[in-house]
Structure formats: structure tokens, C-alpha cells
Amino acid sequence: MKRILYILIAAVTIGSLLFSCEAVEDRESLPAVTLTPSTLKFSVTQNAANKNQITLKSDDPTVIPYWKYVDGNGNELGHSNKSSDNVVFPFAGKYTVYFTAYTRGGSVDAAPVEVLVDKNDATYFNDPKWNMLTNGVTGKTWVLDFTDPVGWAGLDYPAASGDNWSWLPDYASNSWVMANKNWGQMYFDLNGGYNTNVTQTAIANDTQTTKKGTYTFDIANNKLIFNGGVEMLYGGDYYGDVSNWYSVKVVELTATSLRLAVIRDKSRTGEGVCLIVFHYKPKP
């Protein structure tokens, strides 16, 4: 009996020492935050020749920078963690840039920087893909194309090499991919801003939810980003297989066809990582 008692006392003592030391050591290992909003070294600079072009620069290599920029209505337009980045605000208006410096000891927020743009930069939208996606100021609505609404592909698809396999089955022979119903719609325009809204139908019933926000279309990198809590339109029971429905890959874009892909990184059936590719057409 005494032997059992000694063992219990020893176990409690060791556990208490471990518990009491761990948190103190973690706290003492973190350096104090010496930066203040006034000592942060960064700049937000408008191009003198074109005030729609903005350069963001962090001049302190010891911090991890984080930028966020919003329009005059508070809509988030994008963010970046680059030490130096270039941003274009093609629409006239007031914008606000937020800068946060992350250090080992914590984060420091700079005072917001306001940027005034006096006129639109129409040349920014010269690439025909802008009009294919949005129909400009008028706007464009996309719905799932039930000829072949969903498929799967390698992460490099549609590149000429690498992990570029694809299977984009026709619906007539593969109706198991999703129920044939109204899954909602996805809208984009360039009416004074990057405006978007997505109406999504629930998986189990016909309840619909609409979210409005903004988007970023990175043509050079084939990327479309939804901001403000908006997520890409989907169909079928695939939502739980993907962790990110707001930063998506543009696989195909023409005036009559849009294919957007998300990464299947949480497969509930143990399948490997790949792209889930959804196919859309303009709403009739």
C-alpha cells in the first residue's frame, strides 16, 4: 500500500513541475515587441504618371508584412504578404490600404493609408478575357452547364506537361456526379468596381443563399479570388472535400464557357489530391 502511495505522490509532483514550467518558458522565450505604428518602415506610393498604379513596400526585413486594401464602401479588394507588390485600382474613388507587421512577439498595425484615384483607367481592361467573364459594366451571370457540369484533373491541368491528366465526363452517361437541379448562379460585373454575387442552392434541399462581395481576376496567373465571404458556385456533394472555395483556378474562359477548379485536399473517401473542375455557361 505504501509503495502505491509513493508512486502516486511522485507522479503528481512530476506532473505539477511539468505543468508549471511549460507556460512560463514559452512566455519568456518570446521577445518583446519594440515596434510601434510610428516606427514601422513601409510605404504606399502612387505612380506619378498613372495614379491608378500603387506600389506597396515594406522596408524592414525582420518583419513579415501583410497588406489589405479596400474600396470606399469597405469592400475588400485583395491582400498580399509580399515585401514589395504592385496593385492597380482601375476605378476612380477612395481606397484604404492596411499594413500589419508580424514579429516573433506579436503584430503591429500601422495607421491606415488613404489613396485617392481621380479617374478610371480604361486601358487596364483591354484584355478580352475581362469582357468574356463580366460583359463589362452590364454584367454577366453564369450557371452550371449540365452537358458536363463537373470533372476531375491533375493539379497542372490544362498545362502541356506535368500533372495534367483530366476526366471531364458527359452528364448524360454519368448522372451520378450530381443531382440535376438549379444549383444557383454566379454574377460578375465592372460597374464602378469588381462586383460579384453568388446564389448557392443547398445540397439537401432547394434552399438558396446569396452572398455579395468583390473579386480579383489575375489573368496572368489564371486565378480568380472571391472576397468578402463569397465562395465559388458548386453543384453536387463536394463541399466537404475542399478547404478553399474562394481562391480558384481559371481552367477555361471563353464568351460561352467558363471552367473553374478547386483543389480536393480533404477527400472524405481517401482519394488523392487533385482539381475538381466545374463547368459553367452564360445564363440564358
Coordinates of N, CA, C and O in Angstrom, one line a residue, residues 16-26:
S16 N 3.1 18.2 -11.8 CA 3.0 19.6 -11.4 C 4.1 20.4 -11.9 O 4.0 21.6 -12.3
L17 N 5.3 19.8 -11.8 CA 6.5 20.6 -12.3 C 6.5 20.8 -13.8 O 6.8 21.9 -14.3
L18 N 6.1 19.8 -14.5 CA 5.9 20.0 -16.0 C 4.9 21.0 -16.3 O 5.1 21.9 -17.2
F19 N 3.8 21.0 -15.7 CA 2.7 22.0 -15.9 C 3.1 23.4 -15.6 O 2.9 24.3 -16.3
S20 N 3.8 23.6 -14.5 CA 4.2 24.9 -14.0 C 5.3 25.5 -14.8 O 5.4 26.7 -14.9
C21 N 6.1 24.7 -15.5 CA 7.3 25.2 -16.2 C 7.0 25.5 -17.6 O 7.5 26.5 -18.2
E22 N 6.1 24.7 -18.3 CA 6.0 24.8 -19.7 C 5.5 26.2 -20.2 O 6.1 26.8 -21.0
A23 N 4.4 26.7 -19.6 CA 3.9 28.0 -20.0 C 4.8 29.2 -19.7 O 4.9 30.1 -20.5
V24 N 5.5 29.1 -18.6 CA 6.5 30.2 -18.2 C 7.6 30.3 -19.2 O 8.0 31.3 -19.7
E25 N 8.1 29.1 -19.6 CA 9.2 29.0 -20.5 C 8.8 29.6 -21.9 O 9.6 30.3 -22.5
D26 N 7.6 29.2 -22.4 CA 7.1 29.7 -23.6 C 7.0 31.2 -23.6 O 7.3 31.9 -24.6

